[in-house]
RNA sequence: GCGGGCGUGGCGGAAUGGCAGACGCGUCGGACUUAGGAUCCGAUGGGUUCGCGCCCGUGUGGGUUCAACUCCCACCGCCCGCACCA
């Protein structure tokens, strides 16, 4: 026997050779059908973690499999390289520059990825912090600016005191904490740059329907985030004043049930209403108190609903009635119009509020077969019913009522039908250094002036003080700030905020097609050839953030005529987390397993195999050291088997010829069965775990086959089985497959071989075992010739002595034969 | 509260209407061996039986079906996301 399985030597050998021979280099075009396989690029933190290993192992199997299937595969990798950790490291350690820190990390992680043997075309590597990249991020900003999709406004924004910067709504999670550091965010009134993603709300929502290859879960999350709701805006005049209050409601049919009006504490009308009223001070105090609350407390569902009367009334234009106007903490300025009509009988929140403050409750929808009584109601009735106490609308159903009331309101100028979205515009300004500068110049004479395209990139200056002050560090860098106005040539100042890193990652998948193009963000022909991404793979934590932003960018680019696709990612796979002891791996829990250690100890092939074998890709995966051992043992088993039979199959043909019988025929059949199973598991369902178990079964079968005397074995059958085994294993464990492929005499890389096809003929069995059930319970098994008719099946089964015994004295009611599987006899 | 998902041996997981527990881990037994935590072979859901068998078993209760882990209804538990959205 040859030497033992020396994974270290083998993996190093092949990684070097693949690199030298540029095995994974992808030409821009090909006559073959294309396949763009993409994994979410990582932030260069410095070290790969198991989540990365899982992500890239999954992607690599897909890429290698598709390549063997005859596709021209694009499989690139790069770095989401701008971001806070680099800057924070610089602040903490003082002597390291974010750029250097980032580049060191990229080097380290690139080396680790290469050690894993992932089939990337490294010539296409991109890093978002490279001026050659962010030049185009800035260029894209300008395209949005020119279209009115990038704008600056003063608005209440989310401020993370720990990160010392503002955040987009999508980056505030869990009712009010920073997505990165979990610090409760504060609200600040600041002038900031936004992308008008709300202009695309409807398309972002509607086109979710096109994404058949996306998990339902992600689509639902995006749908909820966009939060479309249809209803009406109704206008209420303030009694004795010129002012009007506009409310948004999804239930215009309940307008006759309005018994009060509520404004958000931030509503601009509040101050005007209360000025000079006896309630003035009380209201101001209330508003102050609510506004000073932290976002996380205010958003809490358990927060007691509170409100105060303004001393002012408004007129319900439908009834002519006056109802009191209140200010309450449960009304949000950010949603709708910041004002709500109170209909306690038909809205649970209003109901609770009305009961607390003794506001009247008026039923205007009667549910079928029930009489609602405001006195005895314990909760609001929000369901369907018939309109009552509603003047001319009495008798209409909820749906009819909604239409009729809106129509009436429109005719009388009292309001209009309206659609509301929860989605807010994307705040992209960041008061930090390590990001792409926003290419804008402020001139006293000309105002806001975009940097001309020929002046791009606006380079990040290297020498900057990083201390977080709440202002961008660039602001204290005079060489950066002071410039000339591109329009009038006069002295001007640069915008000092940088862009949210999610801007950089919203278009990187286009750049991979033209990574070194200096004249344009991408070559149109190349983008048109490769896009959309056929398979995108990454963590579900980006279900909203990155995936929504990328979809938005793509739609903007489509409208700008820069790309031909409306959706960037055809199929999305969201992989599960890697857990240890039932919990996410984390420093604080001390349950981290380092990929480096595993690769060092067992090799990349084992690491990859285990992570793919332990669970289906979209499910969470429980790490198991013993499971890893098992995979290592399996690869050793493959190694011993192939090296042992190598001499025996050396001269044999790759395919058996003639009619096979007995064990040879059986081995031949099992080989083709394995090919079928592995092919289908990868192609149809991405079930790599069951694909691997099928390969294991093939290996087990080969060990059995080797038990039969050598004179009875067919070397061609053995050769076929071993070659197929290696081909099937190649996407999962590329190094050992390559080494053994060479060991059995091949010169060309196994990764250049076509994926094996299975022979339908070979799968056919002469005899099959069918199960005999009596009343649905398995009672006997019979070996019958394959392909016999159901009639014959019945006959054979009924002739069995055991079956006859079981049927003794029973009345046979029915016999159900299932071809090739079983016969169920129903008796009494 | 709303939305999505999950619930199967000692463990990770197979099986999407047709033999529940593939494959792997663990455990037990055997072989080889000076020895083996290496390797090879075998057993391994529970109960009962000398054994052939038989009975029970996929969170719980009901239903559909010749046949249910799988489909339907109700409930319980866990995980994830959103959460006063008017």
Short mmCIF file of C-alpha atoms (C1' of nucleotides) in Angstrom, two decimals, chain A residues 227-236 245-252 261 335-341 416-421, chain B residues 85-86:
data_model
loop_
_atom_site.label_atom_id
_atom_site.label_comp_id
_atom_site.label_asym_id
_atom_site.label_seq_id
_atom_site.Cartn_x
_atom_site.Cartn_y
_atom_site.Cartn_z
CA UNK A 227 -45.20 47.70 4.76
CA UNK A 228 -47.71 48.81 2.18
CA UNK A 229 -51.14 49.68 3.45
CA UNK A 230 -54.05 51.02 1.48
CA UNK A 231 -56.61 53.41 2.84
CA UNK A 232 -57.46 57.08 2.70
CA UNK A 233 -56.36 60.47 3.87
CA UNK A 234 -59.22 62.43 5.45
CA UNK A 235 -59.17 66.08 6.38
CA UNK A 236 -60.64 67.41 9.62
CA UNK A 245 -55.67 67.92 10.49
CA UNK A 246 -55.01 65.24 7.90
CA UNK A 247 -55.18 61.64 9.04
CA UNK A 248 -54.30 58.43 7.29
CA UNK A 249 -56.68 55.55 7.91
CA UNK A 250 -57.17 52.08 6.52
CA UNK A 251 -60.72 52.18 7.79
CA UNK A 252 -62.53 55.15 6.24
CA UNK A 261 -58.49 62.96 17.29
CA UNK A 335 -45.88 56.91 9.96
CA UNK A 336 -48.77 58.21 7.90
CA UNK A 337 -49.49 61.85 8.68
CA UNK A 338 -48.63 61.75 12.37
CA UNK A 339 -52.30 62.11 13.20
CA UNK A 340 -54.91 59.47 13.89
CA UNK A 341 -58.67 59.52 14.04
CA UNK A 416 -58.66 61.03 -1.09
CA UNK A 417 -57.69 57.42 -1.28
CA UNK A 418 -54.08 56.95 -0.24
CA UNK A 419 -51.38 54.34 0.02
CA UNK A 420 -48.87 54.36 2.81
CA UNK A 421 -45.53 52.58 3.09
"C1'" C B 85 -47.90 50.94 11.31
"C1'" A B 86 -53.65 53.96 12.61
#
